[in-house]
Amino acid sequence: MKLQLFDYLLRLADNDLVLAQRLGEWVGKGPVLEEDIASTNVGLDLLGQARLWLAYAGEVEARADAVGRSEDQLAFFRTDREFRNLLLVEQPNGHYGDTITRQYLFDQWHVLLLAELATSRDSRIAAIAAKALKEVRYHVERSSQWVIRLGDGTDVSHARMQAAVDALWMYTGEMFSVDETERALIDAGIAADNAALAAPWRAAVQSVFAEATLDVPADPWMQGARGRGGKQGVHTEHLSRMLAEMQALPRMYPEARW
Amino acid sequence: MYAQMIDTGLTKVADTADMSDDERAFQARIDDDVRIEPKDWMPEAYRRTLIRQIQQHAHSEVVGMLPEGNWITRAPSLARKAILMAKVQDEAGHGLYLYCAAETLGVSREQMIEDLHAGKVKYSSIFNYPTLTWADIGAVGWLVDGAAIMNQIPLCRCSFGPYARAMIRICKEESFHQRQGFDVMMSLCRGTPEQKAMAQDALDRWWWPSLMMFGPPDAASVHSAHSAKWKIKRLSNDELRQRFVDQTVPQSDYLGLRIPDDDLAWNEDRGHYDFGAIDWSEFHEVLKGHGPCNRDRMRTRVNAWEDGAWVREAAVAHAQKRDARAKAAA
Ligand SMILES: [Fe+2]
Ligand SMILES: [Fe+2]
């Protein structure tokens, strides 16, 4: 159970860390200064959440293993096959509409997940989730507003948003799949039941898309949803490249403290 | 500094006798340290000078996000990554306050950005230097933010109200940035030999460009006299540069680093450090566009602006649709 908990905490941490890293790529290059600031805010929130999850993961690891890794050891010295984030969040930034779409699809799930986790039997998870939930409520508010603005903006923006939705949709199935690790933790009242998040997520997305004049795609073959996806460490090609950049310095100077 | 070589458009400082009544009243307010507000009468040259200076400053904040943003994705710890992201975000905020201050003088943000992209308005040349290693993030915070504070603290008392108020907010944040930069340097200097060498290398490359941030020597500054009379600029380039050197040398000693200047020495008589001659030819070349990163910085900014055009247009179109629907419903 301890190793399953460790694995589950990495899933939570890595979603936040990988998406924060993607948002960090945007800094200084946003479409307008106010958005640069708002988007960096979201990145900073996610980075802060990642650190809380990683710190707890390290403690859980120490209990099981006697050697618990620090947040930086976990962030900078795991390979892509050891990362546990959803495929959705590692997708490249693309244009601003791609970034916003990725963000909204994730935020809408994240907010539901955290609301569940805030009642976890694991009090530490509940506390971190409650804190993160306050931030993520704002994230989904912002990203849904942008989906609406760009979806129901100009012809050009509408077409770009529909294309972004169509391209990213196949990564959404993974959010609602439940594997053995999660099953055990759900039964213990520790993890959230992803499958139960599907209906409220879909209802919320449908309502935002309706306002945005965007079509909800027909469900395609979902990537990574059958026990062989990001949560199990089987990623798209994009992650190892992203980590190569993120991890370069600590790996070049493994003795150094920064 | 962030606004260098501001052209006032005037060739000599006017005598009181040559002034109109409006001008005399205006100068009297300045002399009494009464803040000028956007709705007050002001000479055209004062307005123009301020627009140029504030917008150069705003552009510098925004372009300045790029050399530091260069290391966000590669920051070597999560704590450093968070600090750096927050810092670069602060710079965006500074840009925003300053664009707003300039807008009170009757120029739109879009116009200012177009002028930057057309090369009509400059930004601080310091941002045309590359950030090659992680230590550059430390050196930029320590030296560049340090020099910026030195320049900007007197601007908190600038005669133009919106600019002075923006500077008060900005200076508070800049002093955090400087401390954070120094802290990066400190951890490198206390670290492995490779880290210490990285810190020294960064100081070697950033020292002279930092001194150039204060602008040309007073003797060569044609426009400073007006700016001084109008209390837009309250200390001379050379005074500020000297203060910066005097403040920074002990910090460098504390870090155990060597400032790359053989002529640097404490002068007991003056009560200041003497320092070597600055290579102004480099400054002028970088100003003309021949620095290592001028092209990259502008290309990045122009691309960001152009790539974002459809997003801005969509936001406007959506707001209009929403208004129209609200009206139709009312
Ligand atoms: Fe700044
Ligand atoms: Fe700064």
Coordinates of C-alpha atoms and ligand atoms in Angstrom, one line a residue:
Chain A
M1 CA 0.0 0.0 0.0
K2 CA 2.8 2.4 0.8
L3 CA 4.4 1.9 -2.6
Q4 CA 1.0 2.4 -4.3
L5 CA 0.5 5.6 -2.3
F6 CA 4.0 6.7 -3.4
D7 CA 3.1 6.0 -7.0
Y8 CA -0.2 7.8 -6.7
L9 CA 1.4 10.9 -5.2
L10 CA 3.8 11.0 -8.1
R11 CA 0.9 11.0 -10.5
L12 CA -0.5 14.0 -8.7
A13 CA 2.8 15.7 -8.5
D14 CA 3.9 15.0 -12.1
N15 CA 0.7 16.4 -13.7
D16 CA 1.4 19.7 -11.9
L17 CA 5.1 19.7 -12.5
V18 CA 5.0 18.9 -16.2
L19 CA 2.2 21.4 -16.9
A20 CA 4.0 24.1 -14.9
Q21 CA 7.1 23.4 -17.0
R22 CA 5.1 23.8 -20.2
L23 CA 3.7 27.1 -19.0
G24 CA 7.2 28.2 -18.1
E25 CA 8.1 27.9 -21.8
W26 CA 5.5 30.7 -22.5
V27 CA 6.9 33.2 -20.1
G28 CA 7.7 36.5 -22.0
K29 CA 6.0 35.3 -25.1
G30 CA 2.3 35.5 -24.4
P31 CA -0.2 37.3 -26.7
V32 CA -0.6 40.2 -24.3
L33 CA 1.1 41.2 -21.1
E34 CA -1.9 40.6 -18.8
E35 CA -2.0 37.0 -20.1
D36 CA 1.7 36.5 -19.6
I37 CA 1.1 37.4 -16.0
A38 CA -2.1 35.3 -15.6
S39 CA -0.6 32.3 -17.2
T40 CA 2.6 32.5 -15.2
N41 CA 0.4 32.6 -12.1
V42 CA -1.2 29.4 -13.0
G43 CA 2.3 27.9 -13.6
L44 CA 3.5 29.1 -10.2
D45 CA 0.4 27.6 -8.5
L46 CA 1.0 24.3 -10.2
L47 CA 4.7 24.3 -9.4
G48 CA 3.8 25.0 -5.7
Q49 CA 1.3 22.1 -5.7
A50 CA 3.8 19.8 -7.3
R51 CA 6.3 20.5 -4.6
L52 CA 3.8 19.7 -1.9
W53 CA 2.9 16.4 -3.5
L54 CA 6.6 15.6 -4.1
A55 CA 7.5 16.4 -0.5
Y56 CA 4.8 14.0 0.8
A57 CA 5.8 11.4 -1.8
G58 CA 9.4 11.5 -0.4
E59 CA 8.2 11.0 3.1
V60 CA 6.0 8.1 2.1
E61 CA 9.0 6.6 0.3
A62 CA 11.1 7.0 3.4
R63 CA 8.6 5.1 5.5
A64 CA 8.6 2.2 3.0
D65 CA 12.2 2.2 2.1
A66 CA 14.1 4.1 4.7
V67 CA 15.6 6.4 2.0
G68 CA 13.1 9.0 0.9
R69 CA 14.1 11.2 -2.0
S70 CA 13.9 15.0 -1.9
E71 CA 11.6 17.0 -4.2
D72 CA 14.6 17.8 -6.4
Q73 CA 15.8 14.3 -6.5
L74 CA 12.4 13.2 -7.6
A75 CA 12.0 16.0 -10.2
F76 CA 15.5 15.9 -11.7
F77 CA 16.7 12.4 -11.4
R78 CA 13.8 10.3 -12.6
T79 CA 13.7 9.2 -16.3
D80 CA 10.6 9.8 -18.4
R81 CA 9.6 6.1 -17.9
E82 CA 9.4 6.9 -14.2
F83 CA 7.3 10.0 -14.6
R84 CA 3.6 9.4 -13.9
N85 CA 1.8 12.4 -15.5
L86 CA -1.1 12.2 -17.9
L87 CA -0.3 12.3 -21.6
L88 CA -2.4 15.4 -21.9
V89 CA -0.2 17.7 -19.9
E90 CA 3.0 16.8 -21.6
Q91 CA 1.7 17.8 -25.1
P92 CA 3.6 20.7 -26.6
N93 CA 2.3 24.2 -26.2
G94 CA 1.5 24.8 -29.9
H95 CA -0.3 28.1 -30.4
Y96 CA -2.1 29.9 -27.6
G97 CA -5.4 28.2 -28.4
D98 CA -3.7 24.8 -28.1
T99 CA -2.3 25.8 -24.7
I100 CA -5.6 27.1 -23.5
T101 CA -7.5 24.0 -24.7
R102 CA -5.0 21.7 -23.0
Q103 CA -5.3 23.8 -19.8
Y104 CA -9.1 23.8 -19.8
L105 CA -9.5 20.1 -20.4
F106 CA -7.0 19.5 -17.5
D107 CA -8.4 22.2 -15.2
Q108 CA -11.9 20.9 -15.5
W109 CA -10.8 17.4 -14.4
H110 CA -8.3 18.8 -11.8
V111 CA -10.9 20.8 -10.0
L112 CA -13.2 17.7 -9.7
L113 CA -10.3 15.5 -8.6
L114 CA -9.2 17.9 -5.9
A115 CA -12.7 18.3 -4.6
E116 CA -12.8 14.5 -4.1
L117 CA -9.3 14.4 -2.6
A118 CA -10.2 17.1 -0.1
T119 CA -12.2 14.4 1.6
S120 CA -9.5 11.7 1.4
R121 CA -9.0 9.5 4.5
D122 CA -5.3 10.4 4.2
S123 CA -5.3 13.7 6.1
R124 CA -2.2 15.0 4.4
I125 CA -3.7 14.4 0.9
A126 CA -6.9 16.1 2.1
A127 CA -5.0 19.1 3.3
I128 CA -2.9 19.6 0.2
A129 CA -6.0 19.1 -2.0
A130 CA -8.0 21.6 -0.1
K131 CA -5.3 24.2 -0.5
A132 CA -4.8 23.4 -4.2
L133 CA -8.5 23.4 -4.8
K134 CA -8.7 27.1 -4.0
E135 CA -6.2 27.9 -6.7
V136 CA -7.5 25.5 -9.3
R137 CA -11.1 26.9 -9.0
Y138 CA -9.6 30.1 -10.4
H139 CA -7.6 28.2 -13.0
V140 CA -10.7 26.6 -14.5
E141 CA -12.6 29.9 -14.4
R142 CA -9.9 31.5 -16.4
S143 CA -9.3 28.7 -18.9
S144 CA -13.0 28.2 -19.5
Q145 CA -13.4 31.9 -20.2
W146 CA -10.6 31.8 -22.7
V147 CA -12.1 28.7 -24.4
I148 CA -15.4 30.7 -24.8
R149 CA -13.6 33.8 -26.0
L150 CA -11.6 32.1 -28.6
G151 CA -14.2 29.6 -29.6
D152 CA -16.8 32.3 -30.0
G153 CA -14.4 35.0 -31.3
T154 CA -13.5 35.3 -34.9
D155 CA -13.8 32.7 -37.7
V156 CA -10.0 32.2 -37.5
S157 CA -10.0 31.7 -33.7
H158 CA -13.0 29.4 -33.9
A159 CA -11.4 27.1 -36.5
R160 CA -8.1 27.0 -34.4
M161 CA -9.9 26.1 -31.3
Q162 CA -12.0 23.4 -32.9
A163 CA -8.8 21.9 -34.3
A164 CA -7.1 22.1 -30.9
V165 CA -10.0 20.3 -29.3
D166 CA -10.1 17.6 -32.0
A167 CA -6.4 17.0 -31.6
L168 CA -6.3 16.8 -27.8
W169 CA -9.5 14.9 -27.2
M170 CA -7.8 11.5 -27.5
Y171 CA -5.8 12.3 -24.4
T172 CA -8.8 12.9 -22.2
G173 CA -9.8 9.2 -21.7
E174 CA -6.8 8.5 -19.5
M175 CA -8.1 10.9 -16.9
F176 CA -11.0 8.6 -16.1
S177 CA -9.4 5.2 -16.3
V178 CA -8.7 3.3 -13.1
D179 CA -5.8 0.9 -12.8
E180 CA -4.8 -1.5 -10.0
T181 CA -2.8 1.1 -8.1
E182 CA -5.7 3.4 -8.0
R183 CA -8.3 0.7 -7.3
A184 CA -6.5 -0.3 -4.1
L185 CA -6.3 3.3 -2.9
I186 CA -9.9 4.1 -3.9
D187 CA -11.1 1.1 -1.9
A188 CA -9.1 2.4 1.1
G189 CA -10.8 5.8 0.8
I190 CA -7.5 7.5 0.0
A191 CA -7.6 8.1 -3.8
A192 CA -10.4 9.7 -5.8
D193 CA -12.4 7.4 -8.1
N194 CA -11.6 8.7 -11.5
A195 CA -14.4 6.9 -13.2
A196 CA -16.9 8.8 -11.2
L197 CA -15.4 12.1 -12.4
A198 CA -16.3 11.3 -16.1
A199 CA -19.9 12.4 -16.0
P200 CA -19.5 15.7 -14.2
W201 CA -16.5 16.5 -16.3
R202 CA -18.4 15.8 -19.5
A203 CA -21.4 17.9 -18.4
A204 CA -19.1 20.9 -17.6
V205 CA -17.2 20.6 -20.8
Q206 CA -20.4 20.4 -22.8
S207 CA -21.7 23.5 -21.3
V208 CA -18.5 25.5 -21.8
F209 CA -18.2 24.2 -25.4
A210 CA -21.8 25.1 -26.1
E211 CA -21.1 28.7 -25.1
A212 CA -17.9 28.6 -27.1
T213 CA -19.8 27.3 -30.1
L214 CA -17.4 24.3 -30.2
D215 CA -18.4 20.7 -31.0
V216 CA -17.6 18.0 -28.6
P217 CA -15.7 15.4 -30.6
A218 CA -17.0 11.8 -31.0
D219 CA -14.9 9.7 -28.6
P220 CA -12.0 8.3 -30.6
W221 CA -9.6 5.5 -29.5
M222 CA -8.3 7.0 -26.3
Q223 CA -4.6 7.1 -25.8
G224 CA -3.2 5.6 -22.7
A225 CA -6.5 4.6 -21.2
R226 CA -6.0 0.9 -20.9
G227 CA -3.3 0.6 -18.3
R228 CA -0.5 1.6 -20.6
G229 CA -0.2 5.4 -20.6
G230 CA 1.3 8.3 -18.8
K231 CA 0.2 7.1 -15.3
Q232 CA 2.1 3.9 -15.9
G233 CA 5.1 5.7 -17.3
V234 CA 4.5 5.0 -21.0
H235 CA 4.5 8.5 -22.5
T236 CA 4.4 10.3 -25.8
E237 CA 7.7 11.3 -27.5
H238 CA 7.4 14.8 -26.1
L239 CA 8.2 14.0 -22.5
S240 CA 11.7 12.8 -22.6
R241 CA 12.7 15.8 -24.7
M242 CA 11.1 18.1 -22.2
L243 CA 12.8 16.4 -19.3
A244 CA 16.2 16.5 -21.1
E245 CA 16.0 20.3 -21.0
M246 CA 14.5 20.5 -17.5
Q247 CA 17.0 18.1 -15.9
A248 CA 20.2 19.0 -17.7
L249 CA 21.9 21.1 -15.1
P250 CA 21.4 19.0 -12.0
R251 CA 22.5 15.9 -14.0
M252 CA 25.5 17.7 -15.4
Y253 CA 26.6 18.6 -11.8
P254 CA 25.2 15.9 -9.6
E255 CA 27.3 17.0 -6.7
A256 CA 26.2 20.6 -6.8
R257 CA 23.7 22.3 -4.5
W258 CA 21.9 25.2 -6.0
Chain B
M1 CA 19.7 52.3 -16.8
Y2 CA 16.4 51.2 -18.3
A3 CA 16.0 54.4 -20.1
Q4 CA 19.2 55.5 -21.6
M5 CA 20.1 58.7 -23.6
I6 CA 16.7 60.2 -23.6
D7 CA 16.3 62.8 -26.4
T8 CA 14.5 65.8 -25.0
G9 CA 14.3 67.4 -28.5
L10 CA 15.9 70.5 -27.1
T11 CA 19.4 71.8 -27.6
K12 CA 19.7 74.2 -24.7
V13 CA 18.1 74.9 -21.4
A14 CA 15.7 77.9 -21.6
D15 CA 16.1 81.0 -19.4
T16 CA 13.2 82.1 -17.3
A17 CA 13.0 85.2 -19.4
D18 CA 12.3 83.2 -22.5
M19 CA 9.5 81.3 -21.0
S20 CA 5.7 81.9 -21.5
D21 CA 3.5 82.4 -18.4
D22 CA 2.4 78.8 -18.6
E23 CA 6.0 77.6 -18.7
R24 CA 7.0 79.8 -15.8
A25 CA 4.1 78.6 -13.7
F26 CA 5.0 75.0 -14.6
Q27 CA 8.6 75.4 -13.7
A28 CA 7.7 77.1 -10.4
R29 CA 5.6 74.0 -9.5
I30 CA 8.5 71.7 -10.3
D31 CA 10.9 73.9 -8.3
D32 CA 8.5 73.6 -5.3
D33 CA 8.4 69.8 -5.7
V34 CA 4.7 69.8 -6.6
R35 CA 3.9 66.7 -8.6
I36 CA 2.7 67.2 -12.2
E37 CA -0.4 65.1 -12.9
P38 CA -1.6 64.1 -16.4
K39 CA -4.4 66.7 -16.6
D40 CA -2.0 69.6 -15.7
W41 CA -0.6 71.8 -18.3
M42 CA 2.9 70.8 -19.4
P43 CA 5.4 71.9 -22.0
E44 CA 5.3 69.7 -25.1
A45 CA 8.9 68.8 -24.7
Y46 CA 8.3 67.7 -21.1
R47 CA 5.5 65.4 -22.3
R48 CA 7.6 64.1 -25.2
T49 CA 10.6 63.4 -23.0
L50 CA 8.5 61.6 -20.5
I51 CA 6.7 59.5 -23.1
R52 CA 10.1 58.4 -24.5
Q53 CA 11.6 57.7 -21.1
I54 CA 8.7 55.9 -19.6
Q55 CA 8.1 53.8 -22.7
Q56 CA 11.8 52.9 -23.0
H57 CA 11.6 51.8 -19.4
A58 CA 8.4 49.8 -20.1
H59 CA 10.0 48.1 -23.1
S60 CA 13.1 47.3 -21.1
E61 CA 11.0 45.5 -18.4
V62 CA 9.3 43.4 -21.1
V63 CA 12.4 42.7 -23.2
G64 CA 14.2 42.0 -20.0
M65 CA 11.9 39.0 -19.4
L66 CA 13.7 37.2 -22.2
P67 CA 17.2 36.7 -21.0
E68 CA 15.9 35.5 -17.6
G69 CA 13.1 33.6 -19.1
N70 CA 15.8 31.7 -21.0
W71 CA 16.6 29.8 -17.8
I72 CA 13.1 29.1 -16.4
T73 CA 12.8 25.7 -18.0
R74 CA 16.3 24.8 -16.9
A75 CA 16.4 26.2 -13.4
P76 CA 18.4 23.6 -11.3
S77 CA 16.0 23.2 -8.4
L78 CA 12.2 23.6 -8.0
A79 CA 12.7 26.3 -5.5
R80 CA 14.9 28.3 -7.8
K81 CA 12.5 27.7 -10.7
A82 CA 9.6 29.1 -8.6
I83 CA 11.6 32.2 -7.6
L84 CA 12.7 32.8 -11.2
M85 CA 9.2 32.5 -12.6
A86 CA 7.9 34.9 -10.0
K87 CA 10.7 37.3 -10.8
V88 CA 10.1 37.3 -14.5
Q89 CA 6.4 37.7 -13.8
D90 CA 7.2 40.8 -11.7
E91 CA 9.0 42.3 -14.7
A92 CA 5.8 41.8 -16.8
G93 CA 3.9 43.7 -14.0
H94 CA 6.5 46.5 -14.1
G95 CA 6.0 46.7 -17.9
L96 CA 2.3 47.0 -17.3
Y97 CA 2.5 49.7 -14.7
L98 CA 4.8 51.7 -16.9
Y99 CA 2.7 51.3 -20.0
C100 CA -0.2 52.6 -18.0
A101 CA 1.8 55.6 -16.7
A102 CA 2.8 56.4 -20.3
E103 CA -0.8 56.1 -21.5
T104 CA -1.8 58.9 -19.1
L105 CA 0.3 61.2 -21.4
G106 CA -1.8 60.4 -24.4
V107 CA -0.1 57.5 -26.2
S108 CA -1.6 54.0 -26.6
R109 CA 0.1 50.8 -25.6
E110 CA -0.3 49.5 -29.1
Q111 CA 1.4 52.5 -30.5
M112 CA 4.3 52.2 -28.1
I113 CA 4.7 48.5 -29.0
E114 CA 4.6 49.3 -32.7
D115 CA 7.3 51.9 -32.2
L116 CA 9.5 49.4 -30.4
H117 CA 9.1 46.9 -33.1
A118 CA 9.8 49.5 -35.8
G119 CA 13.0 50.3 -34.0
K120 CA 11.9 53.9 -33.3
V121 CA 12.2 53.4 -29.5
K122 CA 14.9 51.6 -27.7
Y123 CA 15.1 49.4 -24.6
S124 CA 18.0 49.0 -22.2
S125 CA 21.0 47.6 -24.1
I126 CA 21.9 45.4 -21.1
F127 CA 19.2 43.0 -22.4
N128 CA 21.2 42.5 -25.6
Y129 CA 23.7 40.4 -23.7
P130 CA 23.1 36.6 -23.5
T131 CA 22.5 34.6 -20.3
L132 CA 24.9 31.7 -21.0
T133 CA 24.9 29.8 -17.8
W134 CA 22.8 29.5 -14.6
A135 CA 25.2 31.9 -12.9
D136 CA 24.1 34.6 -15.3
I137 CA 20.7 34.5 -13.6
G138 CA 22.5 35.3 -10.3
A139 CA 24.6 38.0 -11.9
V140 CA 21.6 39.6 -13.6
G141 CA 19.7 39.8 -10.4
W142 CA 22.6 41.0 -8.4
L143 CA 24.1 43.5 -10.9
V144 CA 21.4 44.4 -13.4
D145 CA 18.6 44.7 -10.9
G146 CA 21.0 46.3 -8.6
A147 CA 21.9 49.0 -11.1
A148 CA 18.3 49.4 -12.0
I149 CA 17.4 50.1 -8.4
M150 CA 20.3 52.6 -8.1
N151 CA 18.8 54.4 -11.1
Q152 CA 15.2 54.1 -10.1
I153 CA 15.2 55.1 -6.5
P154 CA 15.7 58.8 -7.4
L155 CA 12.9 58.4 -10.0
C156 CA 10.5 57.7 -7.1
R157 CA 10.7 61.5 -6.6
C158 CA 10.3 62.3 -10.3
S159 CA 8.2 65.3 -11.0
F160 CA 5.6 63.4 -13.0
G161 CA 3.1 61.8 -10.5
P162 CA 2.1 58.5 -12.4
Y163 CA 5.8 57.7 -13.1
A164 CA 6.9 58.4 -9.6
R165 CA 4.1 56.3 -8.1
A166 CA 4.9 53.4 -10.5
M167 CA 8.6 53.6 -9.5
I168 CA 7.8 53.3 -5.8
R169 CA 6.0 50.0 -6.4
I170 CA 8.6 48.8 -8.8
C171 CA 11.6 49.6 -6.6
K172 CA 10.2 47.5 -3.7
E173 CA 10.1 44.4 -6.0
E174 CA 13.5 45.2 -7.6
S175 CA 15.2 45.0 -4.2
F176 CA 13.8 41.5 -3.8
H177 CA 15.2 40.6 -7.2
Q178 CA 18.6 41.9 -6.3
R179 CA 18.7 39.9 -3.0
Q180 CA 17.5 36.8 -4.8
G181 CA 20.3 37.2 -7.4
F182 CA 22.9 37.7 -4.8
D183 CA 21.6 34.6 -3.1
V184 CA 22.1 32.6 -6.3
M185 CA 25.6 33.9 -6.5
M186 CA 26.2 33.0 -2.9
S187 CA 25.1 29.4 -3.3
L188 CA 27.4 29.1 -6.3
C189 CA 30.4 30.7 -4.5
R190 CA 29.9 28.3 -1.6
G191 CA 29.5 25.3 -3.9
T192 CA 31.8 23.1 -6.0
P193 CA 34.8 24.6 -7.8
E194 CA 32.8 24.4 -11.1
Q195 CA 30.0 26.4 -9.5
K196 CA 32.4 29.0 -8.2
A197 CA 34.0 29.3 -11.7
M198 CA 30.6 29.7 -13.2
A199 CA 29.9 32.6 -10.9
Q200 CA 33.3 34.3 -11.7
D201 CA 32.7 33.9 -15.4
A202 CA 29.3 35.5 -15.1
L203 CA 30.7 38.5 -13.2
D204 CA 33.4 38.8 -15.8
R205 CA 30.9 39.1 -18.5
W206 CA 28.3 41.3 -16.8
W207 CA 30.4 43.8 -14.9
W208 CA 31.2 46.2 -17.6
P209 CA 27.8 46.1 -19.3
S210 CA 26.3 46.8 -15.9
L211 CA 28.4 50.0 -15.5
M212 CA 27.2 51.0 -19.0
M213 CA 23.6 50.8 -17.8
F214 CA 24.0 54.3 -16.2
G215 CA 24.5 55.8 -19.6
P216 CA 27.4 57.9 -21.1
P217 CA 29.6 60.1 -18.9
D218 CA 28.0 63.4 -17.8
A219 CA 30.3 65.4 -20.1
A220 CA 28.8 63.5 -23.1
S221 CA 25.2 63.6 -22.0
V222 CA 23.5 66.3 -24.1
H223 CA 20.0 65.9 -22.8
S224 CA 20.6 65.6 -19.0
A225 CA 20.4 69.3 -18.3
H226 CA 16.7 69.5 -19.2
S227 CA 15.8 66.3 -17.5
A228 CA 17.5 67.6 -14.3
K229 CA 15.7 71.0 -14.5
W230 CA 12.4 69.2 -14.9
K231 CA 13.2 66.8 -12.1
I232 CA 12.7 63.8 -14.4
K233 CA 16.2 62.8 -13.7
R234 CA 17.6 63.8 -10.3
L235 CA 21.2 62.4 -10.2
S236 CA 23.7 62.4 -13.0
N237 CA 24.9 59.2 -14.8
D238 CA 28.4 59.4 -13.2
E239 CA 27.1 60.0 -9.7
L240 CA 24.8 56.9 -10.0
R241 CA 27.6 54.8 -11.5
Q242 CA 29.9 55.7 -8.7
R243 CA 27.3 54.8 -6.1
F244 CA 26.8 51.5 -7.8
V245 CA 30.5 50.7 -7.8
D246 CA 30.9 51.7 -4.2
Q247 CA 28.0 49.4 -3.2
T248 CA 29.0 46.4 -5.3
V249 CA 32.7 46.0 -4.6
P250 CA 32.2 45.0 -1.0
Q251 CA 29.5 42.5 -2.1
S252 CA 31.9 41.0 -4.6
D253 CA 34.6 40.7 -1.9
Y254 CA 32.1 39.0 0.3
L255 CA 31.4 36.5 -2.4
G256 CA 35.1 36.0 -2.9
L257 CA 34.9 37.0 -6.5
R258 CA 37.2 39.2 -8.4
I259 CA 35.9 42.2 -10.4
P260 CA 37.5 42.3 -13.8
D261 CA 39.1 45.7 -13.5
D262 CA 42.8 46.1 -12.7
D263 CA 42.4 49.8 -12.0
L264 CA 39.8 49.2 -9.3
A265 CA 41.0 50.6 -6.0
W266 CA 39.7 52.4 -2.9
N267 CA 40.6 56.1 -3.1
E268 CA 41.0 57.4 0.5
D269 CA 40.9 61.1 -0.6
R270 CA 37.7 60.8 -2.6
G271 CA 36.1 58.3 -0.3
H272 CA 35.1 56.3 -3.3
Y273 CA 36.4 53.5 -5.4
D274 CA 38.4 54.5 -8.5
F275 CA 37.6 52.3 -11.5
G276 CA 39.0 51.7 -15.0
A277 CA 37.9 53.4 -18.2
I278 CA 34.7 52.1 -19.8
D279 CA 34.8 51.0 -23.4
W280 CA 32.1 53.3 -24.8
S281 CA 32.6 52.1 -28.3
E282 CA 31.0 48.8 -27.2
F283 CA 28.1 50.6 -25.7
H284 CA 27.5 52.6 -28.8
E285 CA 27.7 49.5 -31.0
V286 CA 25.2 47.6 -28.9
L287 CA 22.9 50.6 -28.9
K288 CA 23.1 50.7 -32.7
G289 CA 22.0 47.1 -32.8
H290 CA 25.2 45.2 -33.0
G291 CA 25.1 43.5 -29.6
P292 CA 25.1 39.7 -29.3
C293 CA 21.3 39.4 -28.9
N294 CA 19.7 42.6 -30.4
R295 CA 18.2 40.6 -33.3
D296 CA 17.1 37.7 -31.3
R297 CA 15.4 39.8 -28.7
M298 CA 13.5 41.8 -31.3
R299 CA 12.6 38.8 -33.3
T300 CA 11.2 37.1 -30.2
R301 CA 9.1 40.1 -29.2
V302 CA 7.8 40.7 -32.7
N303 CA 6.9 37.1 -33.1
A304 CA 5.1 37.0 -29.8
W305 CA 3.2 40.0 -30.8
E306 CA 2.3 38.8 -34.3
D307 CA 1.5 35.3 -33.1
G308 CA -0.8 36.7 -30.5
A309 CA -2.7 39.0 -32.9
W310 CA -5.4 36.4 -33.6
V311 CA -5.9 35.9 -29.9
R312 CA -6.3 39.7 -29.2
E313 CA -8.6 40.1 -32.2
A314 CA -10.8 37.2 -31.0
A315 CA -11.0 38.6 -27.5
V316 CA -12.2 41.9 -28.9
A317 CA -14.6 40.2 -31.3
H318 CA -16.1 38.1 -28.5
A319 CA -16.5 41.2 -26.2
Q320 CA -18.4 42.9 -29.0
K321 CA -20.6 39.9 -29.6
R322 CA -21.4 39.7 -25.9
D323 CA -22.2 43.4 -25.7
A324 CA -24.5 43.2 -28.8
R325 CA -26.3 40.2 -27.3
A326 CA -26.7 42.0 -24.0
K327 CA -28.2 45.0 -25.8
A328 CA -30.5 42.9 -27.9
A329 CA -31.8 41.2 -24.7
A330 CA -32.3 44.5 -22.8
Ligands
FE1 FE 11.7 45.4 -13.2
FE2 FE 13.8 43.2 -11.6

